[in-house]
Amino acid sequence: MTKHAAFLDRDGTLVRDPGYLARASDVALLPGAGEAIRRLNESGVRVIVVTNQSGIGRGYYSEADFKSVQAEIDRQLKTEGARIDATYFCPHDPTLHKCECRKPGLELYRRAEHEQGVQTAGSWFVGDRAHDVSPAEALGGHGLLVAGPDGTFDEPVPAGSERVEDLASAVDRILGSVTPRGRPFQVAVLVSGSGSNLQALIDRFSDPAVLPRVEICLVISSRPDNRALERAKAAGIPTAVVPDDEGSEEWMTERLEACGAQLVVLAGYMRLIPRGLVAAWSGRMLNVHPALLPAFGGKGMYGQRVHEAVLESGTQVTGVTVHLVDEEYDQGPVVAQWSVPVVEGDDADALAARVLKVEHRLLPSVVAAVAEGTCLLGPDGARWIEPLASGEDRLREIT
Ligand code: GAR
């Protein structure tokens, strides 16, 4: 079971919020909430409700009323095969009592961490109010702000959080970045050439005893005849070749969706990714580039040309960048970089070989970190919960 939890707000996120919900007979799960929680349960993500209940402190209802509401929520969830693992609440009236347990205070999350054996870093904080999700920033988690009852977003999005439509979309987002129990993290790899980075991924994840478990579910090649496809076939990985026609965006969208990929990795893929596909995979598509972006990147900067430009510039340091893909070549947010020295007497081949060795270490390490949830990806960039095992996550010197 993952040590990560989904910390859910209750009123307005899980159940309808009539304002100071006090009676079991008023409990109504929001549409899709039961199924969303069941999916979390099945994936091994702990479901912990954290809720402000100032109605108790204000004297509008008692703790016993709160518990009967909770029992009714549990009962309704049970009929959908879902369960809440633990509930924490703050009963205080903020006008009388300044406490640390009322959200956005962190006390209840810290208590849950201690008592439930979960880790707040890397966990998800879901709710319809800014104060439900803002603790994510302080605790190293990821906030998912759901829309209000009429589907509008009135609340500001705090740092470290993003907007999602509802609890079901929040769970899609969570499960897109966590390995469901028993099933390896699914990665699709896009290639064009020799596929040595693909091979590095195959080698790193081929042993099922090595954690995290990652499965390359599909290799898509921009060309029908290259070494990368041979490598994929030799490893028994399904392959597909991009058709050379107008419909390739639609084709690619369908193939990636059907293969169940949770992450797409461009490993030496030399075509621009169509806009629609970038949008659909925003925050879930990585590229490896053989230089320290933003230097030596952009249209026309690929393969040997990158290394020739590096040598021509006279710089003494180059490196490898893994970054999120956006609509432009090599421009999305940087996820990790390792540097590589340029050595006296280098030609492009010698430099390329030195850089490639580092690519073969960095790319699988980043994929592993995403699969195990120590690197959280989002449309705006990556958040590192733990640095890569072998060093710093951003910039590391390799000699
Ligand atoms: C790698 O060096 C990769 O960084 C580069 O193509 C090579 C593919 O090698 N990608 C780019 O230049 C992207 N702009 P491989 O096919 O042996 O993995």
GROMACS .gro file of N, CA, C and O in nm, residues 229-314:
model
  344
  229LEU      N    1   1.270   0.030  -3.278
  229LEU     CA    2   1.161  -0.067  -3.292
  229LEU      C    3   1.212  -0.210  -3.269
  229LEU      O    4   1.145  -0.292  -3.205
  230GLU      N    5   1.332  -0.237  -3.321
  230GLU     CA    6   1.390  -0.371  -3.299
  230GLU      C    7   1.409  -0.398  -3.150
  230GLU      O    8   1.380  -0.507  -3.101
  231ARG      N    9   1.455  -0.297  -3.079
  231ARG     CA   10   1.478  -0.314  -2.935
  231ARG      C   11   1.346  -0.342  -2.863
  231ARG      O   12   1.340  -0.427  -2.775
  232ALA      N   13   1.241  -0.267  -2.902
  232ALA     CA   14   1.111  -0.286  -2.838
  232ALA      C   15   1.059  -0.426  -2.864
  232ALA      O   16   1.013  -0.497  -2.773
  233LYS      N   17   1.070  -0.470  -2.991
  233LYS     CA   18   1.018  -0.603  -3.027
  233LYS      C   19   1.095  -0.712  -2.953
  233LYS      O   20   1.037  -0.807  -2.903
  234ALA      N   21   1.226  -0.694  -2.943
  234ALA     CA   22   1.309  -0.794  -2.874
  234ALA      C   23   1.268  -0.804  -2.727
  234ALA      O   24   1.280  -0.910  -2.666
  235ALA      N   25   1.216  -0.694  -2.673
  235ALA     CA   26   1.176  -0.696  -2.531
  235ALA      C   27   1.028  -0.736  -2.516
  235ALA      O   28   0.974  -0.734  -2.405
  236GLY      N   29   0.965  -0.767  -2.628
  236GLY     CA   30   0.824  -0.809  -2.622
  236GLY      C   31   0.726  -0.696  -2.595
  236GLY      O   32   0.616  -0.719  -2.546
  237ILE      N   33   0.765  -0.574  -2.628
  237ILE     CA   34   0.678  -0.458  -2.603
  237ILE      C   35   0.596  -0.431  -2.729
  237ILE      O   36   0.651  -0.431  -2.840
  238PRO      N   37   0.465  -0.407  -2.716
  238PRO     CA   38   0.385  -0.372  -2.834
  238PRO      C   39   0.440  -0.247  -2.902
  238PRO      O   40   0.484  -0.154  -2.833
  239THR      N   41   0.437  -0.246  -3.034
  239THR     CA   42   0.490  -0.130  -3.108
  239THR      C   43   0.387  -0.079  -3.207
  239THR      O   44   0.296  -0.151  -3.246
  240ALA      N   45   0.405   0.046  -3.247
  240ALA     CA   46   0.320   0.104  -3.351
  240ALA      C   47   0.401   0.212  -3.422
  240ALA      O   48   0.492   0.271  -3.363
  241VAL      N   49   0.370   0.233  -3.549
  241VAL     CA   50   0.442   0.334  -3.628
  241VAL      C   51   0.343   0.444  -3.665
  241VAL      O   52   0.231   0.415  -3.711
  242VAL      N   53   0.385   0.569  -3.644
  242VAL     CA   54   0.295   0.682  -3.671
  242VAL      C   55   0.263   0.686  -3.821
  242VAL      O   56   0.355   0.688  -3.902
  243PRO      N   57   0.135   0.685  -3.858
  243PRO     CA   58   0.103   0.693  -4.001
  243PRO      C   59   0.142   0.830  -4.055
  243PRO      O   60   0.127   0.930  -3.984
  244ASP      N   61   0.192   0.831  -4.176
  244ASP     CA   62   0.241   0.957  -4.231
  244ASP      C   63   0.129   1.034  -4.297
  244ASP      O   64   0.132   1.061  -4.415
  245ASP      N   65   0.026   1.067  -4.225
  245ASP     CA   66  -0.082   1.143  -4.288
  245ASP      C   67  -0.142   1.243  -4.189
  245ASP      O   68  -0.102   1.251  -4.074
  246GLU      N   69  -0.237   1.314  -4.235
  246GLU     CA   70  -0.302   1.423  -4.158
  246GLU      C   71  -0.361   1.377  -4.025
  246GLU      O   72  -0.366   1.452  -3.930
  247GLY      N   73  -0.406   1.250  -4.025
  247GLY     CA   74  -0.479   1.202  -3.906
  247GLY      C   75  -0.390   1.158  -3.793
  247GLY      O   76  -0.436   1.094  -3.699
  248SER      N   77  -0.261   1.193  -3.794
  248SER     CA   78  -0.172   1.131  -3.696
  248SER      C   79  -0.202   1.176  -3.553
  248SER      O   80  -0.180   1.102  -3.459
  249GLU      N   81  -0.254   1.297  -3.536
  249GLU     CA   82  -0.286   1.342  -3.399
  249GLU      C   83  -0.396   1.253  -3.340
  249GLU      O   84  -0.385   1.206  -3.227
  250GLU      N   85  -0.499   1.234  -3.421
  250GLU     CA   86  -0.611   1.151  -3.373
  250GLU      C   87  -0.564   1.008  -3.347
  250GLU      O   88  -0.595   0.948  -3.245
  251TRP      N   89  -0.484   0.957  -3.440
  251TRP     CA   90  -0.431   0.821  -3.427
  251TRP      C   91  -0.352   0.807  -3.298
  251TRP      O   92  -0.372   0.714  -3.221
  252MET      N   93  -0.264   0.903  -3.275
  252MET     CA   94  -0.177   0.898  -3.157
  252MET      C   95  -0.260   0.910  -3.029
  252MET      O   96  -0.235   0.839  -2.931
  253THR      N   97  -0.358   0.999  -3.029
  253THR     CA   98  -0.445   1.018  -2.912
  253THR      C   99  -0.512   0.886  -2.876
  253THR      O  100  -0.512   0.843  -2.761
  254GLU      N  101  -0.566   0.822  -2.979
  254GLU     CA  102  -0.636   0.694  -2.955
  254GLU      C  103  -0.541   0.588  -2.902
  254GLU      O  104  -0.571   0.516  -2.808
  255ARG      N  105  -0.423   0.577  -2.966
  255ARG     CA  106  -0.331   0.471  -2.925
  255ARG      C  107  -0.283   0.491  -2.782
  255ARG      O  108  -0.274   0.397  -2.704
  256LEU      N  109  -0.253   0.616  -2.748
  256LEU     CA  110  -0.201   0.642  -2.612
  256LEU      C  111  -0.309   0.617  -2.508
  256LEU      O  112  -0.282   0.563  -2.400
  257GLU      N  113  -0.429   0.654  -2.541
  257GLU     CA  114  -0.539   0.632  -2.447
  257GLU      C  115  -0.563   0.482  -2.428
  257GLU      O  116  -0.574   0.431  -2.318
  258ALA      N  117  -0.567   0.411  -2.542
  258ALA     CA  118  -0.601   0.268  -2.537
  258ALA      C  119  -0.495   0.186  -2.465
  258ALA      O  120  -0.526   0.084  -2.405
  259CYS      N  121  -0.369   0.231  -2.467
  259CYS     CA  122  -0.263   0.146  -2.407
  259CYS      C  123  -0.257   0.163  -2.256
  259CYS      O  124  -0.185   0.091  -2.188
  260GLY      N  125  -0.333   0.258  -2.201
  260GLY     CA  126  -0.339   0.274  -2.055
  260GLY      C  127  -0.219   0.346  -1.996
  260GLY      O  128  -0.192   0.335  -1.876
  261ALA      N  129  -0.146   0.421  -2.081
  261ALA     CA  130  -0.026   0.490  -2.030
  261ALA      C  131  -0.063   0.593  -1.924
  261ALA      O  132  -0.164   0.662  -1.936
  262GLN      N  133   0.021   0.601  -1.820
  262GLN     CA  134   0.006   0.706  -1.719
  262GLN      C  135   0.106   0.819  -1.745
  262GLN      O  136   0.092   0.927  -1.692
  263LEU      N  137   0.207   0.787  -1.825
  263LEU     CA  138   0.312   0.884  -1.857
  263LEU      C  139   0.360   0.853  -1.999
  263LEU      O  140   0.366   0.736  -2.038
  264VAL      N  141   0.389   0.959  -2.074
  264VAL     CA  142   0.447   0.941  -2.208
  264VAL      C  143   0.589   0.997  -2.205
  264VAL      O  144   0.611   1.107  -2.156
  265VAL      N  145   0.684   0.919  -2.257
  265VAL     CA  146   0.824   0.963  -2.257
  265VAL      C  147   0.874   0.973  -2.401
  265VAL      O  148   0.866   0.876  -2.476
  266LEU      N  149   0.924   1.089  -2.437
  266LEU     CA  150   0.986   1.107  -2.568
  266LEU      C  151   1.134   1.077  -2.552
  266LEU      O  152   1.205   1.153  -2.485
  267ALA      N  153   1.178   0.965  -2.610
  267ALA     CA  154   1.319   0.925  -2.596
  267ALA      C  155   1.382   0.930  -2.735
  267ALA      O  156   1.384   0.830  -2.805
  268GLY      N  157   1.425   1.051  -2.773
  268GLY     CA  158   1.481   1.066  -2.907
  268GLY      C  159   1.371   1.068  -3.012
  268GLY      O  160   1.386   1.010  -3.120
  269TYR      N  161   1.260   1.133  -2.981
  269TYR     CA  162   1.148   1.144  -3.076
  269TYR      C  163   1.164   1.276  -3.149
  269TYR      O  164   1.169   1.382  -3.085
  270MET      N  165   1.173   1.271  -3.281
  270MET     CA  166   1.216   1.389  -3.355
  270MET      C  167   1.102   1.464  -3.425
  270MET      O  168   1.126   1.540  -3.517
  271ARG      N  169   0.979   1.442  -3.383
  271ARG     CA  170   0.870   1.518  -3.444
  271ARG      C  171   0.806   1.608  -3.340
  271ARG      O  172   0.802   1.572  -3.221
  272LEU      N  173   0.751   1.719  -3.387
  272LEU     CA  174   0.678   1.807  -3.296
  272LEU      C  175   0.548   1.736  -3.255
  272LEU      O  176   0.480   1.677  -3.338
  273ILE      N  177   0.516   1.743  -3.126
  273ILE     CA  178   0.393   1.679  -3.078
  273ILE      C  179   0.276   1.773  -3.109
  273ILE      O  180   0.279   1.890  -3.071
  274PRO      N  181   0.172   1.723  -3.177
  274PRO     CA  182   0.059   1.810  -3.212
  274PRO      C  183  -0.005   1.873  -3.087
  274PRO      O  184  -0.009   1.811  -2.981
  275ARG      N  185  -0.054   1.995  -3.105
  275ARG     CA  186  -0.109   2.073  -2.993
  275ARG      C  187  -0.211   1.998  -2.908
  275ARG      O  188  -0.206   2.002  -2.786
  276GLY      N  189  -0.307   1.932  -2.977
  276GLY     CA  190  -0.414   1.863  -2.904
  276GLY      C  191  -0.357   1.758  -2.810
  276GLY      O  192  -0.405   1.738  -2.698
  277LEU      N  193  -0.253   1.692  -2.858
  277LEU     CA  194  -0.192   1.585  -2.780
  277LEU      C  195  -0.115   1.643  -2.660
  277LEU      O  196  -0.118   1.590  -2.550
  278VAL      N  197  -0.048   1.755  -2.685
  278VAL     CA  198   0.024   1.822  -2.575
  278VAL      C  199  -0.075   1.861  -2.466
  278VAL      O  200  -0.052   1.839  -2.347
  279ALA      N  201  -0.190   1.915  -2.509
  279ALA     CA  202  -0.291   1.958  -2.411
  279ALA      C  203  -0.344   1.837  -2.334
  279ALA      O  204  -0.356   1.840  -2.212
  280ALA      N  205  -0.374   1.729  -2.406
  280ALA     CA  206  -0.431   1.610  -2.341
  280ALA      C  207  -0.332   1.548  -2.241
  280ALA      O  208  -0.372   1.491  -2.141
  281TRP      N  209  -0.203   1.561  -2.269
  281TRP     CA  210  -0.102   1.497  -2.183
  281TRP      C  211  -0.023   1.599  -2.102
  281TRP      O  212   0.084   1.568  -2.049
  282SER      N  213  -0.079   1.717  -2.090
  282SER     CA  214  -0.011   1.823  -2.017
  282SER      C  215   0.026   1.775  -1.876
  282SER      O  216  -0.060   1.725  -1.802
  283GLY      N  217   0.153   1.790  -1.841
  283GLY     CA  218   0.198   1.745  -1.708
  283GLY      C  219   0.221   1.596  -1.700
  283GLY      O  220   0.250   1.544  -1.592
  284ARG      N  221   0.208   1.525  -1.813
  284ARG     CA  222   0.227   1.379  -1.810
  284ARG      C  223   0.311   1.333  -1.929
  284ARG      O  224   0.306   1.217  -1.967
  285MET      N  225   0.383   1.427  -1.991
  285MET     CA  226   0.464   1.391  -2.108
  285MET      C  227   0.604   1.450  -2.092
  285MET      O  228   0.620   1.571  -2.077
  286LEU      N  229   0.705   1.364  -2.092
  286LEU     CA  230   0.843   1.407  -2.070
  286LEU      C  231   0.927   1.391  -2.196
  286LEU      O  232   0.902   1.301  -2.277
  287ASN      N  233   1.029   1.476  -2.209
  287ASN     CA  234   1.126   1.463  -2.318
  287ASN      C  235   1.265   1.464  -2.257
  287ASN      O  236   1.289   1.530  -2.156
  288VAL      N  237   1.357   1.390  -2.321
  288VAL     CA  238   1.497   1.401  -2.280
  288VAL      C  239   1.571   1.475  -2.390
  288VAL      O  240   1.551   1.450  -2.508
  289HIS      N  241   1.656   1.569  -2.347
  289HIS     CA  242   1.730   1.651  -2.443
  289HIS      C  243   1.878   1.649  -2.405
  289HIS      O  244   1.912   1.664  -2.288
  290PRO      N  245   1.969   1.637  -2.506
  290PRO     CA  246   2.111   1.620  -2.473
  290PRO      C  247   2.187   1.751  -2.454
  290PRO      O  248   2.294   1.769  -2.511
  291ALA      N  249   2.133   1.842  -2.374
  291ALA     CA  250   2.203   1.967  -2.340
  291ALA      C  251   2.134   2.026  -2.218
  291ALA      O  252   2.028   1.976  -2.175
  292LEU      N  253   2.193   2.131  -2.164
  292LEU     CA  254   2.131   2.197  -2.048
  292LEU      C  255   2.036   2.305  -2.098
  292LEU      O  256   2.077   2.420  -2.117
  293LEU      N  257   1.913   2.269  -2.120
  293LEU     CA  258   1.814   2.368  -2.167
  293LEU      C  259   1.803   2.480  -2.064
  293LEU      O  260   1.821   2.455  -1.946
  294PRO      N  261   1.776   2.604  -2.104
  294PRO     CA  262   1.734   2.644  -2.238
  294PRO      C  263   1.847   2.657  -2.340
  294PRO      O  264   1.822   2.691  -2.454
  295ALA      N  265   1.973   2.628  -2.298
  295ALA     CA  266   2.082   2.638  -2.396
  295ALA      C  267   2.075   2.522  -2.495
  295ALA      O  268   2.041   2.409  -2.455
  296PHE      N  269   2.106   2.548  -2.616
  296PHE     CA  270   2.119   2.446  -2.720
  296PHE      C  271   1.993   2.361  -2.738
  296PHE      O  272   2.000   2.238  -2.744
  297GLY      N  273   1.880   2.429  -2.740
  297GLY     CA  274   1.754   2.360  -2.767
  297GLY      C  275   1.678   2.433  -2.876
  297GLY      O  276   1.724   2.534  -2.928
  298GLY      N  277   1.562   2.381  -2.909
  298GLY     CA  278   1.475   2.447  -3.007
  298GLY      C  279   1.475   2.373  -3.140
  298GLY      O  280   1.541   2.269  -3.155
  299LYS      N  281   1.398   2.428  -3.233
  299LYS     CA  282   1.381   2.362  -3.364
  299LYS      C  283   1.518   2.339  -3.430
  299LYS      O  284   1.603   2.429  -3.429
  300GLY      N  285   1.539   2.223  -3.483
  300GLY     CA  286   1.664   2.194  -3.552
  300GLY      C  287   1.777   2.151  -3.459
  300GLY      O  288   1.882   2.106  -3.504
  301MET      N  289   1.757   2.163  -3.329
  301MET     CA  290   1.862   2.126  -3.233
  301MET      C  291   1.834   1.985  -3.182
  301MET      O  292   1.763   1.966  -3.083
  302TYR      N  293   1.886   1.888  -3.252
  302TYR     CA  294   1.869   1.751  -3.204
  302TYR      C  295   1.994   1.671  -3.241
  302TYR      O  296   2.074   1.712  -3.327
  303GLY      N  297   2.010   1.560  -3.173
  303GLY     CA  298   2.120   1.468  -3.202
  303GLY      C  299   2.256   1.538  -3.207
  303GLY      O  300   2.286   1.624  -3.124
  304GLN      N  301   2.336   1.502  -3.310
  304GLN     CA  302   2.473   1.554  -3.322
  304GLN      C  303   2.478   1.706  -3.331
  304GLN      O  304   2.575   1.767  -3.288
  305ARG      N  305   2.373   1.765  -3.387
  305ARG     CA  306   2.376   1.911  -3.405
  305ARG      C  307   2.390   1.984  -3.273
  305ARG      O  308   2.450   2.089  -3.264
  306VAL      N  309   2.329   1.926  -3.170
  306VAL     CA  310   2.336   1.987  -3.037
  306VAL      C  311   2.482   1.990  -2.993
  306VAL      O  312   2.534   2.093  -2.949
  307HIS      N  313   2.550   1.877  -3.008
  307HIS     CA  314   2.687   1.867  -2.958
  307HIS      C  315   2.782   1.953  -3.042
  307HIS      O  316   2.876   2.011  -2.989
  308GLU      N  317   2.756   1.960  -3.172
  308GLU     CA  318   2.838   2.048  -3.257
  308GLU      C  319   2.824   2.192  -3.211
  308GLU      O  320   2.923   2.266  -3.200
  309ALA      N  321   2.700   2.233  -3.181
  309ALA     CA  322   2.677   2.372  -3.137
  309ALA      C  323   2.744   2.398  -3.002
  309ALA      O  324   2.798   2.505  -2.978
  310VAL      N  325   2.740   2.297  -2.915
  310VAL     CA  326   2.805   2.311  -2.784
  310VAL      C  327   2.955   2.333  -2.804
  310VAL      O  328   3.015   2.425  -2.748
  311LEU      N  329   3.017   2.251  -2.889
  311LEU     CA  330   3.162   2.263  -2.912
  311LEU      C  331   3.196   2.397  -2.975
  311LEU      O  332   3.293   2.463  -2.937
  312GLU      N  333   3.114   2.438  -3.069
  312GLU     CA  334   3.138   2.565  -3.137
  312GLU      C  335   3.131   2.684  -3.041
  312GLU      O  336   3.203   2.781  -3.054
  313SER      N  337   3.044   2.672  -2.942
  313SER     CA  338   3.025   2.784  -2.849
  313SER      C  339   3.143   2.802  -2.754
  313SER      O  340   3.159   2.906  -2.693
  314GLY      N  341   3.222   2.696  -2.737
  314GLY     CA  342   3.336   2.705  -2.646
  314GLY      C  343   3.300   2.682  -2.500
  314GLY      O  344   3.387   2.690  -2.412
   0.00000   0.00000   0.00000
